[in-house]
mmCIF file of C-alpha atoms in Angstrom:
data_model
loop_
_atom_site.group_PDB
_atom_site.id
_atom_site.type_symbol
_atom_site.label_atom_id
_atom_site.label_comp_id
_atom_site.label_asym_id
_atom_site.label_seq_id
_atom_site.Cartn_x
_atom_site.Cartn_y
_atom_site.Cartn_z
ATOM 1 C CA MET A 61 90.865 98.412 107.834
ATOM 2 C CA GLU A 62 92.841 99.328 110.739
ATOM 3 C CA ARG A 63 95.193 97.226 112.704
ATOM 4 C CA SER A 64 94.271 95.609 116.039
ATOM 5 C CA ASN A 65 96.210 95.826 119.348
ATOM 6 C CA LEU A 66 98.162 92.488 118.718
ATOM 7 C CA SER A 67 99.560 90.909 121.867
ATOM 8 C CA SER A 68 100.782 87.208 122.047
ATOM 9 C CA GLU A 69 97.618 86.328 123.752
ATOM 10 C CA GLU A 70 95.227 88.039 121.079
ATOM 11 C CA LYS A 71 92.762 85.092 119.686
ATOM 12 C CA PHE A 72 92.663 83.954 116.248
ATOM 13 C CA LEU A 73 89.640 81.951 114.696
ATOM 14 C CA ILE A 74 90.743 78.721 112.523
ATOM 15 C CA VAL A 75 87.638 78.422 110.428
ATOM 16 C CA GLY A 76 88.668 74.784 109.244
ATOM 17 C CA PHE A 77 86.386 73.076 106.597
ATOM 18 C CA SER A 78 83.303 74.998 106.710
ATOM 19 C CA ASP A 79 83.729 75.702 103.054
ATOM 20 C CA LEU A 80 84.212 72.004 102.611
ATOM 21 C CA PRO A 81 81.145 70.182 103.897
ATOM 22 C CA GLN A 82 81.718 66.830 101.918
ATOM 23 C CA LEU A 83 84.856 66.062 104.150
ATOM 24 C CA ARG A 84 84.232 63.951 106.998
ATOM 25 C CA LEU A 85 85.656 63.264 110.319
ATOM 26 C CA PRO A 86 86.103 59.523 110.286
ATOM 27 C CA LEU A 87 87.873 59.892 106.980
ATOM 28 C CA PHE A 88 90.642 61.917 108.602
ATOM 29 C CA LEU A 89 90.530 60.149 111.663
ATOM 30 C CA LEU A 90 90.921 56.992 110.001
ATOM 31 C CA ILE A 91 93.900 58.508 107.609
ATOM 32 C CA TYR A 92 95.709 59.808 110.921
ATOM 33 C CA LEU A 93 95.484 56.612 112.914
ATOM 34 C CA LEU A 94 96.614 54.320 109.678
ATOM 35 C CA THR A 95 99.536 57.013 109.179
ATOM 36 C CA VAL A 96 100.595 56.767 112.983
ATOM 37 C CA VAL A 97 100.376 52.820 112.944
ATOM 38 C CA GLY A 98 102.148 52.554 109.315
ATOM 39 C CA ASN A 99 105.106 54.696 110.154
ATOM 40 C CA LEU A 100 105.467 53.050 114.267
ATOM 41 C CA LEU A 101 105.531 49.723 112.395
ATOM 42 C CA ILE A 102 108.400 50.901 110.294
ATOM 43 C CA MET A 103 110.016 52.184 112.949
ATOM 44 C CA THR A 104 109.523 49.452 115.407
ATOM 45 C CA THR A 105 110.569 46.578 112.823
ATOM 46 C CA ILE A 106 113.644 48.394 111.652
ATOM 47 C CA TYR A 107 114.608 48.849 115.282
ATOM 48 C CA SER A 108 114.119 45.375 115.761
ATOM 49 C CA THR A 109 115.587 43.871 113.371
ATOM 50 C CA LEU A 110 119.439 43.441 113.127
ATOM 51 C CA CYS A 111 119.407 42.837 109.179
ATOM 52 C CA LEU A 112 117.573 46.212 108.833
ATOM 53 C CA HIS A 113 120.507 48.176 110.832
ATOM 54 C CA THR A 114 121.585 49.726 107.428
ATOM 55 C CA PRO A 115 122.029 53.415 106.359
ATOM 56 C CA MET A 116 119.059 53.180 104.212
ATOM 57 C CA TYR A 117 116.861 51.838 106.764
ATOM 58 C CA PHE A 118 118.423 54.511 109.368
ATOM 59 C CA PHE A 119 116.933 56.958 107.041
ATOM 60 C CA LEU A 120 113.942 55.261 106.388
ATOM 61 C CA SER A 121 113.038 55.127 110.023
ATOM 62 C CA ASN A 122 113.969 58.906 110.559
ATOM 63 C CA LEU A 123 111.802 59.722 107.668
ATOM 64 C CA SER A 124 108.822 57.953 109.570
ATOM 65 C CA PHE A 125 109.483 59.722 112.712
ATOM 66 C CA ILE A 126 109.394 63.102 110.695
ATOM 67 C CA ASP A 127 105.960 61.915 109.158
ATOM 68 C CA ILE A 128 104.558 61.120 112.410
ATOM 69 C CA SER A 129 105.618 64.549 113.868
ATOM 70 C CA TYR A 130 104.431 66.960 111.349
ATOM 71 C CA THR A 131 101.018 65.198 111.139
ATOM 72 C CA SER A 132 100.613 65.314 115.012
ATOM 73 C CA VAL A 133 101.281 68.895 114.749
ATOM 74 C CA ILE A 134 98.367 69.711 112.226
ATOM 75 C CA PHE A 135 95.885 66.705 112.796
ATOM 76 C CA PRO A 136 94.748 67.280 116.583
ATOM 77 C CA VAL A 137 93.547 70.749 115.746
ATOM 78 C CA MET A 138 92.402 69.717 112.292
ATOM 79 C CA LEU A 139 90.302 66.690 113.733
ATOM 80 C CA GLY A 140 88.822 69.421 116.281
ATOM 81 C CA HIS A 141 87.191 71.530 113.529
ATOM 82 C CA PHE A 142 84.636 68.605 113.190
ATOM 83 C CA PHE A 143 83.494 69.034 116.750
ATOM 84 C CA LEU A 144 83.566 72.675 116.698
ATOM 85 C CA GLU A 145 82.787 75.475 114.735
ATOM 86 C CA GLY A 146 86.206 76.792 114.026
ATOM 87 C CA ILE A 147 88.900 76.688 116.906
ATOM 88 C CA HIS A 148 90.284 79.684 118.668
ATOM 89 C CA VAL A 149 94.110 80.016 119.286
ATOM 90 C CA THR A 150 96.482 82.583 120.596
ATOM 91 C CA LEU A 151 99.455 84.189 118.377
ATOM 92 C CA THR A 152 101.875 82.424 120.417
ATOM 93 C CA GLU A 153 99.953 78.920 119.654
ATOM 94 C CA CYS A 154 99.399 79.810 115.982
ATOM 95 C CA LEU A 155 103.278 80.556 115.476
ATOM 96 C CA LEU A 156 104.297 77.580 117.461
ATOM 97 C CA GLN A 157 102.358 75.339 115.234
ATOM 98 C CA MET A 158 103.289 77.088 111.876
ATOM 99 C CA TYR A 159 107.132 76.961 113.481
ATOM 100 C CA PHE A 160 107.373 73.307 114.219
ATOM 101 C CA PHE A 161 105.111 72.170 111.206
ATOM 102 C CA MET A 162 107.683 74.135 108.824
ATOM 103 C CA VAL A 163 110.542 72.690 110.555
ATOM 104 C CA MET A 164 109.556 69.051 109.943
ATOM 105 C CA LEU A 165 108.188 69.858 106.306
ATOM 106 C CA CYS A 166 111.678 71.435 105.461
ATOM 107 C CA THR A 167 113.551 68.500 107.198
ATOM 108 C CA GLU A 168 111.834 66.094 105.176
ATOM 109 C CA VAL A 169 112.667 67.931 101.978
ATOM 110 C CA PHE A 170 116.432 67.825 103.099
ATOM 111 C CA PHE A 171 115.999 64.200 104.286
ATOM 112 C CA LEU A 172 114.749 63.205 101.076
ATOM 113 C CA THR A 173 117.888 64.505 99.074
ATOM 114 C CA VAL A 174 120.138 62.665 101.773
ATOM 115 C CA MET A 175 117.952 59.628 101.043
ATOM 116 C CA ALA A 176 118.652 60.025 97.143
ATOM 117 C CA TYR A 177 122.287 60.582 98.052
ATOM 118 C CA ASP A 178 122.249 57.570 100.068
ATOM 119 C CA ARG A 179 121.157 55.330 96.875
ATOM 120 C CA PHE A 180 123.277 57.216 94.411
ATOM 121 C CA VAL A 181 126.036 55.999 96.797
ATOM 122 C CA ALA A 182 124.822 52.215 97.149
ATOM 123 C CA ILE A 183 124.285 51.923 93.029
ATOM 124 C CA CYS A 184 127.121 53.812 91.927
ATOM 125 C CA ASN A 185 129.975 53.041 94.421
ATOM 126 C CA PRO A 186 128.499 49.825 95.762
ATOM 127 C CA LEU A 187 131.914 48.595 97.069
ATOM 128 C CA ARG A 188 132.628 51.530 99.381
ATOM 129 C CA TYR A 189 128.917 51.973 100.167
ATOM 130 C CA LEU A 190 129.545 51.120 104.007
ATOM 131 C CA THR A 191 133.068 53.226 104.161
ATOM 132 C CA ILE A 192 131.046 56.116 103.041
ATOM 133 C CA MET A 193 127.605 56.137 104.453
ATOM 134 C CA ASN A 194 128.991 54.730 107.931
ATOM 135 C CA LYS A 195 127.310 55.417 111.218
ATOM 136 C CA ALA A 196 128.846 58.655 112.087
ATOM 137 C CA MET A 197 128.201 59.850 108.464
ATOM 138 C CA CYS A 198 124.757 58.699 108.647
ATOM 139 C CA ILE A 199 123.884 60.365 111.981
ATOM 140 C CA GLN A 200 125.667 63.800 111.075
ATOM 141 C CA MET A 201 123.418 64.005 107.544
ATOM 142 C CA ALA A 202 120.440 63.296 109.971
ATOM 143 C CA ALA A 203 121.585 66.241 112.274
ATOM 144 C CA VAL A 204 122.405 68.396 109.367
ATOM 145 C CA SER A 205 119.059 68.163 107.866
ATOM 146 C CA GLY A 206 117.375 68.754 111.222
ATOM 147 C CA ALA A 207 119.418 71.788 111.780
ATOM 148 C CA LEU A 208 118.692 73.292 108.119
ATOM 149 C CA GLY A 209 115.085 72.846 108.537
ATOM 150 C CA LEU A 210 115.441 75.065 112.056
ATOM 151 C CA ILE A 211 117.461 77.511 110.334
ATOM 152 C CA GLU A 212 115.231 77.680 107.098
ATOM 153 C CA THR A 213 111.963 78.102 109.274
ATOM 154 C CA LEU A 214 113.037 80.935 111.264
ATOM 155 C CA PRO A 215 112.665 84.084 108.680
ATOM 156 C CA HIS A 216 109.085 82.645 108.015
ATOM 157 C CA THR A 217 108.096 82.991 111.466
ATOM 158 C CA ILE A 218 109.838 86.369 112.213
ATOM 159 C CA ALA A 219 108.188 88.017 109.265
ATOM 160 C CA VAL A 220 104.892 86.881 110.429
ATOM 161 C CA TYR A 221 105.273 88.048 114.011
ATOM 162 C CA THR A 222 106.375 91.434 113.135
ATOM 163 C CA LEU A 223 103.821 92.270 110.525
ATOM 164 C CA SER A 224 100.553 94.037 111.653
ATOM 165 C CA PHE A 225 97.352 92.327 111.651
ATOM 166 C CA CYS A 226 93.534 93.590 110.764
ATOM 167 C CA GLU A 227 90.860 93.516 112.780
ATOM 168 C CA SER A 228 89.768 90.374 111.422
ATOM 169 C CA HIS A 229 91.269 87.507 113.179
ATOM 170 C CA ILE A 230 89.637 84.906 110.925
ATOM 171 C CA ILE A 231 92.288 82.503 109.340
ATOM 172 C CA ASP A 232 90.422 80.308 106.529
ATOM 173 C CA HIS A 233 92.365 77.500 106.810
ATOM 174 C CA PHE A 234 92.436 74.170 108.654
ATOM 175 C CA PHE A 235 95.873 75.242 110.585
ATOM 176 C CA CYS A 236 97.894 78.484 111.020
ATOM 177 C CA ASP A 237 99.457 78.282 107.493
ATOM 178 C CA VAL A 238 101.913 81.069 106.315
ATOM 179 C CA THR A 239 99.780 81.437 103.102
ATOM 180 C CA ALA A 240 96.565 81.981 104.717
ATOM 181 C CA MET A 241 97.701 84.344 107.561
ATOM 182 C CA MET A 242 98.936 86.672 104.486
ATOM 183 C CA LYS A 243 95.427 87.054 103.992
ATOM 184 C CA ILE A 244 94.730 88.996 107.328
ATOM 185 C CA TYR A 245 97.682 91.390 106.976
ATOM 186 C CA CYS A 246 96.832 95.004 107.145
ATOM 187 C CA THR A 247 100.421 95.717 105.557
ATOM 188 C CA SER A 248 101.975 94.860 102.378
ATOM 189 C CA THR A 249 103.008 90.980 102.350
ATOM 190 C CA ARG A 250 104.994 91.793 99.137
ATOM 191 C CA GLY A 251 108.054 91.192 101.306
ATOM 192 C CA ILE A 252 107.048 88.154 103.144
ATOM 193 C CA GLU A 253 105.683 86.674 99.616
ATOM 194 C CA ILE A 254 109.215 87.158 97.964
ATOM 195 C CA LEU A 255 110.921 85.848 100.930
ATOM 196 C CA THR A 256 108.717 82.809 100.931
ATOM 197 C CA CYS A 257 109.417 82.252 97.242
ATOM 198 C CA ILE A 258 113.126 82.842 97.600
ATOM 199 C CA LEU A 259 113.406 80.422 100.337
ATOM 200 C CA SER A 260 111.262 78.041 98.980
ATOM 201 C CA ALA A 261 113.139 78.093 95.557
ATOM 202 C CA LEU A 262 116.535 77.608 97.259
ATOM 203 C CA LEU A 263 114.852 74.862 99.343
ATOM 204 C CA THR A 264 112.834 73.201 96.862
ATOM 205 C CA LEU A 265 114.381 73.687 93.648
ATOM 206 C CA MET A 266 118.163 73.090 94.909
ATOM 207 C CA SER A 267 117.009 69.716 96.620
ATOM 208 C CA PHE A 268 115.120 68.648 93.493
ATOM 209 C CA VAL A 269 118.272 69.344 91.383
ATOM 210 C CA LEU A 270 120.320 67.604 93.373
ATOM 211 C CA LYS A 271 117.730 64.664 93.510
ATOM 212 C CA ILE A 272 117.731 64.724 89.637
ATOM 213 C CA ILE A 273 121.734 64.493 89.380
ATOM 214 C CA SER A 274 121.490 61.624 91.913
ATOM 215 C CA TYR A 275 119.025 59.853 89.457
ATOM 216 C CA ILE A 276 120.422 60.543 86.344
ATOM 217 C CA ASN A 277 123.752 58.851 87.886
ATOM 218 C CA ILE A 278 121.934 56.226 89.025
ATOM 219 C CA VAL A 279 119.635 54.839 86.145
ATOM 220 C CA SER A 280 122.909 55.290 84.157
ATOM 221 C CA SER A 281 124.751 53.117 86.580
ATOM 222 C CA ILE A 282 121.624 50.558 86.474
ATOM 223 C CA LEU A 283 121.503 50.263 82.615
ATOM 224 C CA LYS A 284 125.184 49.027 82.764
ATOM 225 C CA ILE A 285 123.969 46.245 85.081
ATOM 226 C CA LYS A 286 124.265 42.984 83.180
ATOM 227 C CA SER A 287 121.897 40.856 85.498
ATOM 228 C CA VAL A 288 118.274 41.234 84.816
ATOM 229 C CA GLY A 289 117.661 40.548 88.654
ATOM 230 C CA GLY A 290 120.135 43.184 89.850
ATOM 231 C CA ARG A 291 118.647 45.786 87.507
ATOM 232 C CA ASN A 292 114.968 45.174 88.618
ATOM 233 C CA LYS A 293 116.259 45.022 92.256
ATOM 234 C CA SER A 294 117.803 48.472 92.026
ATOM 235 C CA PHE A 295 114.950 49.917 90.188
ATOM 236 C CA SER A 296 112.494 48.732 92.648
ATOM 237 C CA THR A 297 114.502 50.496 95.404
ATOM 238 C CA CYS A 298 114.884 53.471 93.421
ATOM 239 C CA THR A 299 111.002 53.785 92.291
ATOM 240 C CA SER A 300 109.730 53.950 95.701
ATOM 241 C CA HIS A 301 111.730 56.745 96.560
ATOM 242 C CA LEU A 302 111.085 58.503 93.437
ATOM 243 C CA THR A 303 107.247 58.029 93.908
ATOM 244 C CA VAL A 304 107.409 59.730 96.990
ATOM 245 C CA VAL A 305 109.712 62.684 96.070
ATOM 246 C CA VAL A 306 107.333 63.477 93.103
ATOM 247 C CA LEU A 307 104.009 63.098 95.233
ATOM 248 C CA PHE A 308 105.611 65.171 97.894
ATOM 249 C CA TYR A 309 107.277 67.854 95.750
ATOM 250 C CA GLY A 310 104.159 68.119 93.608
ATOM 251 C CA SER A 311 101.829 69.095 96.234
ATOM 252 C CA LEU A 312 104.585 71.310 98.244
ATOM 253 C CA ALA A 313 105.324 73.221 94.864
ATOM 254 C CA SER A 314 101.416 73.668 94.307
ATOM 255 C CA THR A 315 100.915 75.379 97.590
ATOM 256 C CA TYR A 316 104.206 77.514 98.282
ATOM 257 C CA MET A 317 105.837 78.085 94.818
ATOM 258 C CA ARG A 318 103.153 80.833 93.532
ATOM 259 C CA PRO A 319 101.920 84.015 94.580
ATOM 260 C CA THR A 320 98.761 83.954 96.630
ATOM 261 C CA SER A 321 96.840 85.975 94.405
ATOM 262 C CA THR A 322 96.981 83.297 91.930
ATOM 263 C CA PHE A 323 94.816 80.805 93.676
ATOM 264 C CA SER A 324 91.981 80.465 96.172
ATOM 265 C CA ILE A 325 92.018 79.332 99.807
ATOM 266 C CA LYS A 326 89.823 76.291 98.876
ATOM 267 C CA THR A 327 92.348 75.419 96.378
ATOM 268 C CA ASN A 328 95.463 75.747 99.139
ATOM 269 C CA LYS A 329 93.435 73.906 101.592
ATOM 270 C CA ILE A 330 92.941 70.840 99.164
ATOM 271 C CA SER A 331 96.662 70.989 98.126
ATOM 272 C CA SER A 332 97.641 71.007 101.583
ATOM 273 C CA LEU A 333 96.014 68.208 102.540
ATOM 274 C CA VAL A 334 97.795 65.962 100.091
ATOM 275 C CA TYR A 335 101.209 66.518 101.603
ATOM 276 C CA ILE A 336 99.773 66.858 105.359
ATOM 277 C CA ALA A 337 97.454 63.994 105.124
ATOM 278 C CA LEU A 338 98.275 61.574 101.997
ATOM 279 C CA THR A 339 102.179 61.776 101.759
ATOM 280 C CA PRO A 340 102.819 60.401 105.144
ATOM 281 C CA LEU A 341 100.363 57.763 104.629
ATOM 282 C CA CYS A 342 101.397 56.521 101.424
ATOM 283 C CA ASN A 343 105.184 56.527 102.433
ATOM 284 C CA PRO A 344 105.259 53.162 104.360
ATOM 285 C CA ILE A 345 102.988 51.557 101.910
ATOM 286 C CA ILE A 346 105.408 52.645 99.052
ATOM 287 C CA TYR A 347 108.407 51.811 100.499
ATOM 288 C CA SER A 348 107.291 48.405 102.155
ATOM 289 C CA LEU A 349 105.132 47.347 99.094
ATOM 290 C CA LYS A 350 107.906 45.831 96.809
ATOM 291 C CA ASN A 351 110.815 45.630 99.793
ATOM 292 C CA THR A 352 111.032 41.657 100.337
ATOM 293 C CA GLU A 353 113.766 42.309 102.968
ATOM 294 C CA PHE A 354 111.327 44.531 104.926
ATOM 295 C CA LYS A 355 108.254 42.292 104.342
ATOM 296 C CA ASN A 356 110.107 39.296 105.509
ATOM 297 C CA ALA A 357 111.358 41.449 108.545
ATOM 298 C CA VAL A 358 107.496 42.155 109.219
ATOM 299 C CA ARG A 359 106.449 38.678 109.352
ATOM 300 C CA LYS A 360 109.382 37.736 111.786
ATOM 301 C CA THR A 361 108.341 40.324 113.939
ATOM 302 C CA LYS A 362 104.660 39.062 113.906
ATOM 303 C CA LYS A 363 105.465 35.657 114.631
ATOM 304 C CA THR A 364 107.846 36.552 117.454
ATOM 305 C CA THR A 365 105.161 38.629 119.219
#
């Protein structure tokens, strides 16, 4: 196949869910609305409740903002697929969607690591918790997470822009995903596959190792707590975060941590749906389900409104 005369205004067709007819518009519209409402509820409750102005809830409100942001980058286009037989986007629009989505995705990976460190300090060094996790430190950690997300994503975007596309401009996915775009390159994608694997390994595995180290120390400290109530409270807080981490990392690794030749686009779409649709939806439920302090704050907020 020959290379097309590519320009920033060249049109690409995103086919969406034509090969998955069982998926329906009302389901995804409901998921998106629940995701936005659930995460907005967390943000507004934390902002309006003084007793929740702590490092843990500061990071949780930021995580909710990230979840709303990266689902909003994808869902409007994804929902459009149900009204149209595919959506046409320019190369510039495609790269912008891919870039901002990956920025938010990478930022969430770093943010989950920061939240694990926060729980580590709270449980393993409770007397110095507020000293270590002061306001300035929390803001700096949040800013560094965002900056790392911006920096880590640039090589992927630049690599996609510099490679040659074939005559076929059909992206068999529901958004401009880097793994789907590899299928329409005329030039070898070996370099970008290696780059993706290396950066994903550095991002995912190193962050995951830091989380594991944090939780080994956390569990060790919890087991030393003599009070049964104290142990249960500590475990409840940590299991919520750990559940989110396992769900997020599992779906992320199944999509980006293996060569594109080893799995089908349909499989890739389904695994992508998990971390794009289900994870942001489940986060508010998981974090608030066993959190008595947060549930009490929600009830107070409802009474005052």
